[in-house]
Coordinates of C-alpha atoms in Angstrom, one line a residue:
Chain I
X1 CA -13.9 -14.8 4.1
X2 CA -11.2 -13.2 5.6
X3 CA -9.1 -12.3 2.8
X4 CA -7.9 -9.4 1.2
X5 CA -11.1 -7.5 -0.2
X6 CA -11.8 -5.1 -3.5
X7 CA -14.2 -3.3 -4.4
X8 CA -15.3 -2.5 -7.3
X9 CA -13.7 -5.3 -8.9
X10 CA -15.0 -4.4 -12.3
X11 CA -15.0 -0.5 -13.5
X12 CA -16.0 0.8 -17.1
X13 CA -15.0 4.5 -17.2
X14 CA -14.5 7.3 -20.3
X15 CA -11.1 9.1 -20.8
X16 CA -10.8 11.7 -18.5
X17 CA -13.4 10.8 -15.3
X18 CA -11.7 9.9 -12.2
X19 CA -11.9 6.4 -10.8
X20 CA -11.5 5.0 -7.2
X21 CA -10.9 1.9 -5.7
X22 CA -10.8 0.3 -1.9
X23 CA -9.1 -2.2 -0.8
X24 CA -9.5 -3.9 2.7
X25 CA -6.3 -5.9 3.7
X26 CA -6.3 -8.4 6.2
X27 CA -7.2 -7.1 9.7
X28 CA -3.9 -8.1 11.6
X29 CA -1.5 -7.3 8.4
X30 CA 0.1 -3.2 8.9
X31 CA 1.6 -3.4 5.4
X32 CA -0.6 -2.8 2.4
X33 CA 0.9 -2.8 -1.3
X34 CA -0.9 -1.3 -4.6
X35 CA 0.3 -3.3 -8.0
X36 CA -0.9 -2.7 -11.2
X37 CA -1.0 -5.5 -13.9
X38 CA -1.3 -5.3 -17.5
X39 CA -2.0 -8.6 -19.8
X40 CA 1.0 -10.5 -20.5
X41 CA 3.0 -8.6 -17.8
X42 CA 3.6 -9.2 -14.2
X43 CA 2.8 -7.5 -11.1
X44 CA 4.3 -3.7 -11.1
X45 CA 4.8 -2.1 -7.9
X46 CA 2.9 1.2 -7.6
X47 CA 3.2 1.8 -3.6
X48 CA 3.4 0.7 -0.1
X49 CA 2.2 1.8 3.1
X50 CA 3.4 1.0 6.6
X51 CA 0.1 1.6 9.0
X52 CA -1.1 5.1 7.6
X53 CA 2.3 6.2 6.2
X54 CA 3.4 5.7 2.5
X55 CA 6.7 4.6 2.9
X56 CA 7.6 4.0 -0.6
X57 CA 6.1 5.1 -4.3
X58 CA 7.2 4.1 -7.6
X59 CA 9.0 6.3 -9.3
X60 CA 6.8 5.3 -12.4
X61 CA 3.5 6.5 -11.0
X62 CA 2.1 9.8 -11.9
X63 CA 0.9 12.3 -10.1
X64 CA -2.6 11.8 -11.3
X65 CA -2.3 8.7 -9.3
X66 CA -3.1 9.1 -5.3
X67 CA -3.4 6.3 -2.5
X68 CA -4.5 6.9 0.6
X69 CA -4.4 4.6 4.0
X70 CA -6.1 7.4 6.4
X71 CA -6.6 5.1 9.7
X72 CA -4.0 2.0 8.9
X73 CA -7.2 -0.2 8.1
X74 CA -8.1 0.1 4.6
X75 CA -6.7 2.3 1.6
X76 CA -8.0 3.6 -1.5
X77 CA -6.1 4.4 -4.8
X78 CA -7.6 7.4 -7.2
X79 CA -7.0 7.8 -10.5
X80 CA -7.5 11.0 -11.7
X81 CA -8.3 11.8 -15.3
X82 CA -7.8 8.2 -16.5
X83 CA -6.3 8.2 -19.7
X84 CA -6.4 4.5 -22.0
X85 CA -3.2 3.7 -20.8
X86 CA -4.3 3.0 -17.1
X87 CA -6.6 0.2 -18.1
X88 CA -5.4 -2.5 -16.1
X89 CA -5.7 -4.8 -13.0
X90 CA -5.0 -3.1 -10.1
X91 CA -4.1 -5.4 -7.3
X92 CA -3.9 -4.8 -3.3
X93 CA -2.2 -7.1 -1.3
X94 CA -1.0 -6.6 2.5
X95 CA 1.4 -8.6 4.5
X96 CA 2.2 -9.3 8.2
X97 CA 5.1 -7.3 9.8
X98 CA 7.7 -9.9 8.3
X99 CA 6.7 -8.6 4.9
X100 CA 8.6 -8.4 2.0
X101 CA 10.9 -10.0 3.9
X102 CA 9.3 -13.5 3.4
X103 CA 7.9 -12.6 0.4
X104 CA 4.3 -13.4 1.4
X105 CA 2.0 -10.9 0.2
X106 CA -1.6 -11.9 0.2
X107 CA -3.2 -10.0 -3.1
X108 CA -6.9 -9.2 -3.2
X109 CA -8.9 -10.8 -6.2
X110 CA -8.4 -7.3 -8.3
X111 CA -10.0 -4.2 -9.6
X112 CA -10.2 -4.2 -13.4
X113 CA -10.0 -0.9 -15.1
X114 CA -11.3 -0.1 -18.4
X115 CA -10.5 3.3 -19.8
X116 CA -13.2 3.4 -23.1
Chain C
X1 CA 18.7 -4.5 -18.6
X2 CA 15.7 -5.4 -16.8
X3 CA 15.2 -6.1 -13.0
X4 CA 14.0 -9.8 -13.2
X5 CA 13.9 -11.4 -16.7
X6 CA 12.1 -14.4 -17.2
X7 CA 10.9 -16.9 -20.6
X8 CA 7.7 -15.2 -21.3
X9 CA 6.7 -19.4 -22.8
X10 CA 4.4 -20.6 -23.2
X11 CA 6.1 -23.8 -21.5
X12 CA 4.3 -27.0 -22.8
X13 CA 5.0 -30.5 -20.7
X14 CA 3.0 -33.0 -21.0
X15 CA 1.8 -34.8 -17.7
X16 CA 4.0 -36.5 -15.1
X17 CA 7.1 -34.4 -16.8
X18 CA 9.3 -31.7 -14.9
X19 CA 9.0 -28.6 -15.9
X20 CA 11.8 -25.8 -15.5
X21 CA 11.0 -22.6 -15.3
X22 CA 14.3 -20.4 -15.0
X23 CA 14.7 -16.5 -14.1
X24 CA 17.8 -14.2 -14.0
X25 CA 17.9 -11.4 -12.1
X26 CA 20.3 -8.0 -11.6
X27 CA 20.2 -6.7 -8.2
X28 CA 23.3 -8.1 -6.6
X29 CA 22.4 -7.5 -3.2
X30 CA 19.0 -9.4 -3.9
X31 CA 19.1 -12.2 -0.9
X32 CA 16.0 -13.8 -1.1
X33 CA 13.6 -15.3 -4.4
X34 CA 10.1 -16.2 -4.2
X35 CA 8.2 -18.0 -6.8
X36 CA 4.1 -16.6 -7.0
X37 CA 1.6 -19.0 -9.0
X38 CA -1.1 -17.4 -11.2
X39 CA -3.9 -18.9 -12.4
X40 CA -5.4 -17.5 -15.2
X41 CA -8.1 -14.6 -14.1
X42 CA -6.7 -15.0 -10.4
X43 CA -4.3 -13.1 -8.1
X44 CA -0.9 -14.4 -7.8
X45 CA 0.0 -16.9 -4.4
X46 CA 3.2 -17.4 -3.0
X47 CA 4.7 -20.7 -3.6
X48 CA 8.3 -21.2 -2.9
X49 CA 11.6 -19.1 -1.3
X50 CA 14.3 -19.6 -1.3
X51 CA 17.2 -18.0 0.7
X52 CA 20.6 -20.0 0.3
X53 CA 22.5 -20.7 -2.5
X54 CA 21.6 -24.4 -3.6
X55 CA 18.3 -26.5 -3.7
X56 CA 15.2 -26.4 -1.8
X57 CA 12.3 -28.8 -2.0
X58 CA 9.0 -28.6 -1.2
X59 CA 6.9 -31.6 -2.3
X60 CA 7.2 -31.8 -5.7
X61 CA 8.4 -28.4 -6.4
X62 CA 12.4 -28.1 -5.9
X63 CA 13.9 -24.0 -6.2
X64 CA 17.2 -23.8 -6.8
X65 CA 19.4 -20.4 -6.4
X66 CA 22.7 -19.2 -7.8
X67 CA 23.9 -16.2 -6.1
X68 CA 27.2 -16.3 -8.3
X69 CA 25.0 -16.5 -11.8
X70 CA 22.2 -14.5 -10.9
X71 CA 19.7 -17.0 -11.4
X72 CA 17.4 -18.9 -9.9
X73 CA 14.9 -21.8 -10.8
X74 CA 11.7 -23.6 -10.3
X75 CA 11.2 -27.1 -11.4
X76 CA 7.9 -28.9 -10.7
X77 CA 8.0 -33.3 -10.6
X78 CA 5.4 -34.9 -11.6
X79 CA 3.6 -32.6 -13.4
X80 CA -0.1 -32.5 -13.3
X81 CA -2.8 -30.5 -15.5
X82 CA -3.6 -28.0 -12.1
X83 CA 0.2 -26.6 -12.7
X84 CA -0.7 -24.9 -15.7
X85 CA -0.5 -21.4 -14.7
X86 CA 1.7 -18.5 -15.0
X87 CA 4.5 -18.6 -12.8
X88 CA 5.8 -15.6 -11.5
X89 CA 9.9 -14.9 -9.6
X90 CA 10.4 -12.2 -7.6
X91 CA 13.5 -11.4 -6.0
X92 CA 13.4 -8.9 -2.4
X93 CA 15.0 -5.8 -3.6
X94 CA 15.8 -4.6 0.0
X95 CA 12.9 -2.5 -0.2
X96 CA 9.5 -3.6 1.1
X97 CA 8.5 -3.8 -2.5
X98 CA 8.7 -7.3 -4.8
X99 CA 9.4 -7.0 -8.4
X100 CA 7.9 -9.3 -10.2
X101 CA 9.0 -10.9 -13.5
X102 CA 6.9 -11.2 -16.6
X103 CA 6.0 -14.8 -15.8
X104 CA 6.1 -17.9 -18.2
X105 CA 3.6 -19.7 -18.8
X106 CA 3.1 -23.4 -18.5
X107 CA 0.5 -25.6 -19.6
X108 CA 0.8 -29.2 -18.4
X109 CA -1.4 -31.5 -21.0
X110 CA -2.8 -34.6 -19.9

């Protein structure tokens, strides 16, 4: 399968631990986007890289959130001390240079958080 | 106002109908619309764009865009059980980033 990949895609975590997951795009796509979806909502941007560099962060997103794309390959988004509010699915998805521009973005399958 | 508002549904057709599935939107300068599909429990997929002002078609699914209004449409012929889904519009924002609607929901019953 040469899709996008998540891991973990399930995670169980108390209020206040930190959490981590990985997402490995597709090897020939350079752009990699982080979304986070809550039930009944759609897809909400978090933040995009270009290769290694973060080109563009929601404004939302607090700074206990971090993503990281440290070689251009894959990337990894901490949450640091999760609070219940972050419980949601947390979607990667990369696309080919064209990007956004063609509006193909190729999401992973998902990392759910629960915040207990 | 929000960015992309859509009818949250559900939308209930029964088979071999079209559904409509409409979405306004408030960025202007927004130049191109894609339609995603979600399947409950799965990652959204690109389905449609559309570019122009007018209709596109694509088997049995048929966008349609309004610069002027602001709005833009899916309809889906021919209905069939394996269009239920949520179906999602996002419009380019001139940013790398989509914004995504809420989605409506459609449930197609046999």
């Amino acid at each position: 399968d040469t899709g996008v990949s998540q891991d973990p895609r399930h995670k169980i975590t108390k209020r206040g631990q930190n959490v981590t997951f990985r997402c490995d795009p597709i090897s020939e796509h350079n752009r990699l986007y982080w979304y986070r979806q809550t039930l009944g909502q759609g897809p909400e941007f978090l933040t995009y890289f270009q290769n290694e560099a973060q080109l563009e962060k929601s404004r939302l997103l607090s700074d206990r959130f971090s993503a990281e794309r440290p070689k251009g390959s894959f990337s990894t988004l901490e949450i640091q001390r999760t609070e219940q509010g972050d419980s949601a699915m947390y979607l990667c998805a990369s696309s080919p240079t064209s990007g956004a521009n063609t509006g193909e973005l190729f999401f992973g399958e998902g990392s759910r958080l629960t915040v207990l | 106002q929000k960015e992309v508002e859509q009818n949250s549904g559900p939308l209930s057709v029964p088979e071999g109908a079209i559904a409509s599935l409409n979405c306004t939107y408030s960025d202007r300068g927004s130049q191109s619309f894609f339609w995603y599909r979600q399947y409950s429990g799965k990652s959204p997929e690109l389905i449609m764009f559309i570019y122009s002002n007018g209709d596109k078609e694509d088997g049995r699914f048929t966008a349609q865009l309004n610069k002027a209004s602001q709005y833009v449409s899916l309809l889906i012929r021919d209905s069939q059980p394996s269009d239920s889904a949520t179906y999602l519009c996002a419009p380019a924002t001139g940013s790398e980033k989509l914004v995504f609607g809420k989605g409506t929901k459609l449930t197609v019953n046999p």
